[in-house]
Tab-separated table of C-alpha atoms and ligand atoms in Angstrom:
chain	number	residue	atom	x	y	z
R	1	MET	CA	-1.526	93.402	-68.997
R	2	VAL	CA	-4.965	93.984	-67.455
R	3	LYS	CA	-3.932	96.733	-65.042
R	4	ASP	CA	-6.803	99.093	-64.193
R	5	LYS	CA	-9.258	97.280	-66.448
R	6	VAL	CA	-12.693	96.736	-64.918
R	7	CYS	CA	-13.662	93.094	-65.317
R	8	ILE	CA	-16.859	91.156	-64.620
R	9	VAL	CA	-16.682	87.416	-63.945
R	10	THR	CA	-19.951	85.497	-63.553
R	11	GLY	CA	-20.285	82.522	-61.203
R	12	ALA	CA	-16.981	83.177	-59.500
R	13	ALA	CA	-17.567	81.949	-55.949
R	14	ARG	CA	-15.589	78.793	-56.707
R	15	GLY	CA	-13.832	76.750	-59.394
R	16	ILE	CA	-12.657	78.249	-62.676
R	17	GLY	CA	-14.508	81.540	-62.077
R	18	ALA	CA	-12.750	82.102	-58.750
R	19	ALA	CA	-9.389	81.294	-60.341
R	20	ILE	CA	-10.060	83.825	-63.120
R	21	ALA	CA	-11.103	86.514	-60.641
R	22	LYS	CA	-7.903	85.959	-58.649
R	23	LYS	CA	-5.698	85.957	-61.735
R	24	LEU	CA	-7.196	89.229	-63.001
R	25	ALA	CA	-6.925	90.893	-59.582
R	26	LYS	CA	-3.366	89.685	-59.071
R	27	ASN	CA	-2.471	91.388	-62.331
R	28	GLY	CA	-4.001	94.720	-61.353
R	29	ALA	CA	-7.548	94.523	-62.736
R	30	HIS	CA	-10.586	95.633	-60.730
R	31	VAL	CA	-13.008	92.733	-60.414
R	32	ALA	CA	-16.792	92.608	-60.017
R	33	PHE	CA	-18.078	89.061	-59.772
R	34	SER	CA	-21.412	87.343	-59.328
R	35	TYR	CA	-22.615	84.384	-57.337
R	36	VAL	CA	-26.114	82.946	-57.363
R	37	SER	CA	-27.025	81.064	-54.211
R	38	ASP	CA	-27.212	82.133	-50.571
R	39	SER	CA	-25.018	79.148	-49.750
R	40	SER	CA	-22.193	80.802	-51.765
R	41	ALA	CA	-22.464	84.163	-49.973
R	42	GLU	CA	-19.779	83.394	-47.395
R	43	ARG	CA	-17.372	82.116	-50.038
R	44	ALA	CA	-18.084	85.196	-52.185
R	45	GLU	CA	-17.369	87.507	-49.271
R	46	ALA	CA	-14.094	85.712	-48.553
R	47	LEU	CA	-13.128	85.953	-52.230
R	48	GLN	CA	-13.892	89.677	-52.295
R	49	LYS	CA	-11.548	90.172	-49.337
R	50	GLU	CA	-8.865	88.038	-50.980
R	51	LEU	CA	-9.114	90.066	-54.206
R	52	GLU	CA	-8.953	93.368	-52.294
R	53	GLY	CA	-5.707	92.057	-50.793
R	54	PHE	CA	-4.132	92.544	-54.227
R	55	GLY	CA	-4.720	96.306	-53.854
R	56	ILE	CA	-7.535	96.569	-56.396
R	57	LYS	CA	-11.257	97.289	-56.119
R	58	ALA	CA	-13.387	94.146	-55.885
R	59	LYS	CA	-17.037	93.484	-55.201
R	60	ALA	CA	-19.305	90.442	-55.027
R	61	TYR	CA	-22.850	90.741	-56.417
R	62	LYS	CA	-25.658	88.246	-55.889
R	63	SER	CA	-27.048	87.885	-59.417
R	64	ASN	CA	-28.549	85.003	-61.355
R	65	ALA	CA	-26.905	84.935	-64.786
R	66	ALA	CA	-29.927	83.076	-66.193
R	67	ASP	CA	-32.231	85.992	-65.343
R	68	PHE	CA	-32.294	88.836	-67.872
R	69	ALA	CA	-33.498	91.549	-65.466
R	70	GLN	CA	-30.941	90.609	-62.799
R	71	CYS	CA	-28.132	90.808	-65.383
R	72	GLU	CA	-29.294	94.280	-66.426
R	73	THR	CA	-29.237	95.437	-62.792
R	74	PHE	CA	-25.869	93.747	-62.158
R	75	VAL	CA	-24.135	95.426	-65.112
R	76	ASN	CA	-25.681	98.847	-64.376
R	77	ASP	CA	-24.580	98.567	-60.736
R	78	VAL	CA	-21.029	97.637	-61.759
R	79	VAL	CA	-20.742	100.558	-64.188
R	80	ASN	CA	-22.098	102.951	-61.543
R	81	GLU	CA	-19.749	101.598	-58.900
R	82	PHE	CA	-16.581	101.111	-60.979
R	83	GLY	CA	-17.092	103.902	-63.548
R	84	LYS	CA	-16.527	101.812	-66.689
R	85	LEU	CA	-16.402	98.254	-67.995
R	86	ASP	CA	-13.642	96.658	-70.070
R	87	VAL	CA	-14.046	92.882	-69.788
R	88	CYS	CA	-16.837	90.361	-69.213
R	89	VAL	CA	-16.001	86.728	-68.568
R	90	ASN	CA	-19.172	84.651	-68.919
R	91	ASN	CA	-18.152	81.717	-66.767
R	92	ALA	CA	-21.334	80.634	-64.927
R	93	GLY	CA	-22.419	77.142	-65.903
R	94	ILE	CA	-24.000	73.908	-64.751
R	95	SER	CA	-24.364	70.377	-66.053
R	96	ILE	CA	-27.283	68.053	-65.444
R	97	ASP	CA	-26.140	64.817	-67.000
R	98	ASN	CA	-28.774	62.421	-68.264
R	99	LEU	CA	-29.329	60.233	-71.296
R	100	LEU	CA	-31.790	61.822	-73.726
R	101	LEU	CA	-34.350	59.097	-73.014
R	102	ARG	CA	-34.498	60.267	-69.400
R	103	MET	CA	-33.849	63.990	-69.854
R	104	THR	CA	-36.845	66.057	-68.798
R	105	PRO	CA	-37.873	69.358	-70.447
R	106	GLU	CA	-37.173	71.100	-67.121
R	107	GLN	CA	-33.602	69.749	-67.031
R	108	TRP	CA	-33.076	70.807	-70.660
R	109	ASP	CA	-34.376	74.335	-69.995
R	110	GLN	CA	-32.334	74.751	-66.836
R	111	VAL	CA	-29.065	73.901	-68.567
R	112	MET	CA	-29.849	76.078	-71.579
R	113	ASN	CA	-30.872	79.022	-69.384
R	114	VAL	CA	-27.863	78.930	-67.098
R	115	ASN	CA	-25.242	78.095	-69.736
R	116	LEU	CA	-26.465	79.778	-72.938
R	117	LYS	CA	-29.154	82.341	-72.185
R	118	SER	CA	-26.865	83.759	-69.486
R	119	VAL	CA	-24.294	84.576	-72.158
R	120	TYR	CA	-26.933	86.463	-74.150
R	121	ASN	CA	-28.225	88.177	-70.965
R	122	MET	CA	-24.810	89.443	-69.917
R	123	THR	CA	-23.326	90.233	-73.323
R	124	LYS	CA	-26.368	92.272	-74.336
R	125	GLN	CA	-25.812	94.481	-71.283
R	126	VAL	CA	-22.016	94.764	-71.267
R	127	ILE	CA	-21.688	95.883	-74.868
R	128	LYS	CA	-23.518	99.140	-74.060
R	129	PRO	CA	-20.741	100.662	-71.908
R	130	MET	CA	-18.128	99.009	-74.162
R	131	MET	CA	-19.593	100.669	-77.257
R	132	LYS	CA	-19.311	104.041	-75.544
R	133	THR	CA	-15.574	103.568	-74.986
R	134	ARG	CA	-15.117	101.701	-78.286
R	135	SER	CA	-13.231	98.943	-76.538
R	136	GLY	CA	-13.984	95.703	-74.749
R	137	SER	CA	-13.392	91.976	-74.491
R	138	VAL	CA	-16.054	89.333	-73.897
R	139	VAL	CA	-14.763	85.883	-72.952
R	140	ASN	CA	-17.261	83.026	-73.004
R	141	MET	CA	-16.720	79.690	-71.268
R	142	SER	CA	-17.636	76.987	-73.748
R	143	SER	CA	-16.317	73.418	-73.476
R	144	ILE	CA	-14.630	70.730	-75.517
R	145	ILE	CA	-17.968	68.920	-75.095
R	146	GLY	CA	-19.578	71.682	-77.187
R	147	ILE	CA	-17.248	70.725	-80.033
R	148	ARG	CA	-17.252	66.918	-79.857
R	149	GLY	CA	-20.421	66.075	-77.880
R	150	ASN	CA	-20.658	63.518	-75.098
R	151	ALA	CA	-23.113	60.728	-74.360
R	152	GLY	CA	-25.289	61.748	-71.418
R	153	GLN	CA	-24.562	65.439	-71.930
R	154	ALA	CA	-26.763	66.438	-74.896
R	155	SER	CA	-28.099	69.555	-73.170
R	156	TYR	CA	-24.678	70.604	-71.885
R	157	ALA	CA	-23.095	69.994	-75.300
R	158	ALA	CA	-25.872	71.906	-77.098
R	159	SER	CA	-25.547	74.866	-74.723
R	160	LYS	CA	-21.766	74.983	-75.108
R	161	ALA	CA	-21.985	74.618	-78.916
R	162	GLY	CA	-24.531	77.454	-78.871
R	163	ILE	CA	-22.000	79.635	-77.088
R	164	ILE	CA	-19.568	79.088	-79.956
R	165	GLY	CA	-22.089	80.263	-82.581
R	166	PHE	CA	-22.991	83.231	-80.400
R	167	THR	CA	-19.323	84.143	-79.895
R	168	LYS	CA	-18.536	84.161	-83.618
R	169	SER	CA	-21.666	86.199	-84.406
R	170	ILE	CA	-20.893	88.857	-81.795
R	171	ALA	CA	-17.311	89.057	-83.048
R	172	LEU	CA	-18.729	89.791	-86.519
R	173	GLU	CA	-21.277	92.311	-85.202
R	174	LEU	CA	-18.942	94.270	-82.959
R	175	GLY	CA	-15.437	93.937	-84.409
R	176	SER	CA	-15.752	97.366	-86.022
R	177	ARG	CA	-16.418	98.850	-82.559
R	178	ASN	CA	-13.219	97.290	-81.232
R	179	ILE	CA	-15.200	94.874	-79.046
R	180	ARG	CA	-13.728	91.389	-79.176
R	181	CYS	CA	-15.550	88.173	-78.346
R	182	ASN	CA	-13.808	84.828	-77.899
R	183	ALA	CA	-14.606	81.449	-76.396
R	184	ILE	CA	-12.566	79.102	-74.265
R	185	ALA	CA	-13.121	75.371	-74.660
R	186	PRO	CA	-11.651	73.600	-71.637
R	187	GLY	CA	-11.239	69.839	-71.551
R	188	PHE	CA	-11.376	68.124	-68.172
R	189	ILE	CA	-10.456	70.587	-65.466
R	190	GLU	CA	-10.241	69.667	-61.780
R	191	THR	CA	-13.132	71.478	-60.067
R	192	ASP	CA	-16.251	70.628	-58.072
R	193	MET	CA	-18.073	70.142	-61.388
R	194	THR	CA	-15.774	67.269	-62.397
R	195	HIS	CA	-14.626	65.814	-59.074
R	196	TYR	CA	-16.791	62.727	-59.614
R	197	LEU	CA	-14.868	61.973	-62.826
R	198	LYS	CA	-11.633	61.617	-60.914
R	199	GLU	CA	-12.659	58.500	-59.094
R	200	GLY	CA	-12.172	54.876	-60.087
R	201	LYS	CA	-12.376	53.437	-63.575
R	202	ALA	CA	-14.036	56.493	-65.082
R	203	ALA	CA	-10.907	58.535	-64.390
R	204	ASP	CA	-8.688	56.005	-66.195
R	205	ASN	CA	-10.993	56.111	-69.226
R	206	PHE	CA	-10.820	59.896	-69.408
R	207	LEU	CA	-7.102	60.068	-68.771
R	208	LYS	CA	-6.196	57.619	-71.527
R	209	ASP	CA	-7.689	60.006	-74.105
R	210	ILE	CA	-5.683	62.992	-72.874
R	211	PRO	CA	-2.230	63.109	-74.496
R	212	MET	CA	-0.816	65.061	-71.553
R	213	GLY	CA	-2.108	62.336	-69.217
R	214	ARG	CA	-3.674	64.589	-66.607
R	215	PHE	CA	-6.653	66.843	-65.921
R	216	GLY	CA	-6.108	70.589	-66.213
R	217	THR	CA	-6.278	73.062	-63.351
R	218	ALA	CA	-8.537	76.078	-62.923
R	219	ASP	CA	-5.419	78.229	-62.760
R	220	GLU	CA	-4.362	77.088	-66.241
R	221	VAL	CA	-7.768	78.085	-67.635
R	222	ALA	CA	-7.443	81.412	-65.802
R	223	ASN	CA	-4.170	82.097	-67.645
R	224	LEU	CA	-6.001	81.800	-70.973
R	225	ALA	CA	-8.923	83.906	-69.750
R	226	MET	CA	-6.508	86.606	-68.683
R	227	PHE	CA	-4.751	86.530	-72.057
R	228	LEU	CA	-8.080	86.956	-73.869
R	229	SER	CA	-9.100	89.734	-71.450
R	230	SER	CA	-5.846	91.603	-71.930
R	231	ASP	CA	-4.470	93.737	-74.732
R	232	LEU	CA	-2.010	90.934	-75.528
R	233	SER	CA	-4.869	89.419	-77.553
R	234	SER	CA	-5.903	92.746	-79.143
R	235	TYR	CA	-6.193	91.272	-82.679
R	236	ILE	CA	-7.902	88.013	-81.683
R	237	THR	CA	-11.673	87.798	-82.015
R	238	GLY	CA	-14.253	85.167	-82.909
R	239	GLU	CA	-11.901	82.363	-81.886
R	240	VAL	CA	-12.551	79.243	-79.869
R	241	ILE	CA	-9.392	78.269	-78.024
R	242	SER	CA	-9.201	74.775	-76.579
R	243	ILE	CA	-7.332	74.140	-73.352
R	244	CYS	CA	-7.480	70.402	-72.939
R	245	GLY	CA	-4.036	68.801	-72.759
R	246	GLY	CA	-4.378	67.672	-76.383
R	247	LEU	CA	-7.762	65.954	-76.011
R	248	SER	CA	-9.105	67.789	-79.064
R	249	ILE	CA	-6.349	66.594	-81.424
K	1	NAI	P1	-18.276	74.936	-60.766
K	1	NAI	O1	-19.548	74.195	-60.628
K	1	NAI	O2	-17.208	74.725	-59.763
K	1	NAI	O3	-18.555	76.512	-60.854
K	1	NAI	C1	-19.621	77.049	-61.567
K	1	NAI	C2	-20.007	78.326	-60.866
K	1	NAI	O4	-21.125	78.900	-61.554
K	1	NAI	C3	-20.464	78.085	-59.433
K	1	NAI	O5	-19.851	79.021	-58.576
K	1	NAI	C4	-21.959	78.289	-59.492
K	1	NAI	O6	-22.511	78.778	-58.297
K	1	NAI	C5	-22.065	79.330	-60.592
K	1	NAI	N1	-23.394	79.394	-61.155
K	1	NAI	C6	-24.205	78.364	-61.468
K	1	NAI	N2	-25.386	78.819	-61.919
K	1	NAI	C7	-25.298	80.190	-61.901
K	1	NAI	C8	-26.194	81.221	-62.229
K	1	NAI	N3	-27.406	80.958	-62.685
K	1	NAI	N4	-25.787	82.499	-62.075
K	1	NAI	C9	-24.559	82.795	-61.602
K	1	NAI	N5	-23.663	81.837	-61.265
K	1	NAI	C10	-24.031	80.551	-61.404
K	1	NAI	O7	-17.763	74.614	-62.213
K	1	NAI	P2	-16.398	74.955	-62.976
K	1	NAI	O8	-15.764	73.692	-63.309
K	1	NAI	O9	-15.637	75.992	-62.260
K	1	NAI	O10	-17.011	75.555	-64.343
K	1	NAI	C11	-16.919	76.916	-64.731
K	1	NAI	C12	-17.295	77.013	-66.191
K	1	NAI	O11	-16.373	76.259	-66.972
K	1	NAI	C13	-18.688	76.435	-66.502
K	1	NAI	O12	-19.304	77.227	-67.499
K	1	NAI	C14	-18.367	75.072	-67.056
K	1	NAI	O13	-19.366	74.587	-67.901
K	1	NAI	C15	-17.074	75.351	-67.793
K	1	NAI	N6	-16.275	74.171	-68.046
K	1	NAI	C16	-15.773	73.427	-67.004
K	1	NAI	C17	-15.006	72.304	-67.280
K	1	NAI	C18	-14.439	71.453	-66.205
K	1	NAI	O14	-13.855	70.415	-66.524
K	1	NAI	N7	-14.528	71.817	-64.934
K	1	NAI	C19	-14.738	71.885	-68.653
K	1	NAI	C20	-15.308	72.753	-69.654
K	1	NAI	C21	-16.038	73.845	-69.343
């Protein structure tokens, strides 16, 4: 389904990004992925080795998705190294939860830069090689919070809602070039980002709103990312697909 496609995944040293990288590699795609901090370097190296174990080409790049120049270098390096580019999964993201009364301008900017500007930074670069081959798929990691909002997460919600507007606009701009752009809106997925939600009363409150009665797994999100990366979704663009155990109903 994605065999021999060259795929970029941002922020893939752990969590959903790592699961997506593994899923793509397991299914025969070549995977270039980014990580941002020195503390992730060891994990990134281990992931690269694990991906290579699937018999494909894989490489880890240290690149800050929030930095325009670093994204330009990252994408150019990938195209030089892998020869082409078919898929970009914009996964990198952070949350800095705070009520608006306490939210500082620095916290706001940080979340917007990492979550939203990163999607602009990367997409602007990846469409160049994709336009040359008149084919490509961009998959952006939004969130159910970008659709319904959440108290204490105004910046996160705004950044994820921004991704949805961006996704639809790019689908309109580049559909005629056979470049698709879709967004994934996960609900509560078990990763480092949400581990604190799993404890105590908070977990019960979240779980009671989820018809399927459980958090999702990174692997389940990876299945959807692979579908949107693959030719199985060749006539799907501009969509926001929720994966949330029914939370959005
Ligand atoms: P995570 O915190 O485990 O992973 C995020 C990854 O992004 C980390 O590896 C981190 O190093 C990387 N990253 C952070 N800033 C970066 C930057 N500037 N440049 C490059 N990489 C950077 O979180 P998780 O849960 O795996 O989240 C992945 C994506 O899914 C995020 O965009 C998140 O907002 C989104 N999401 C997660 C949900 C969840 O319940 N876990 C729900 C909805 C959306």
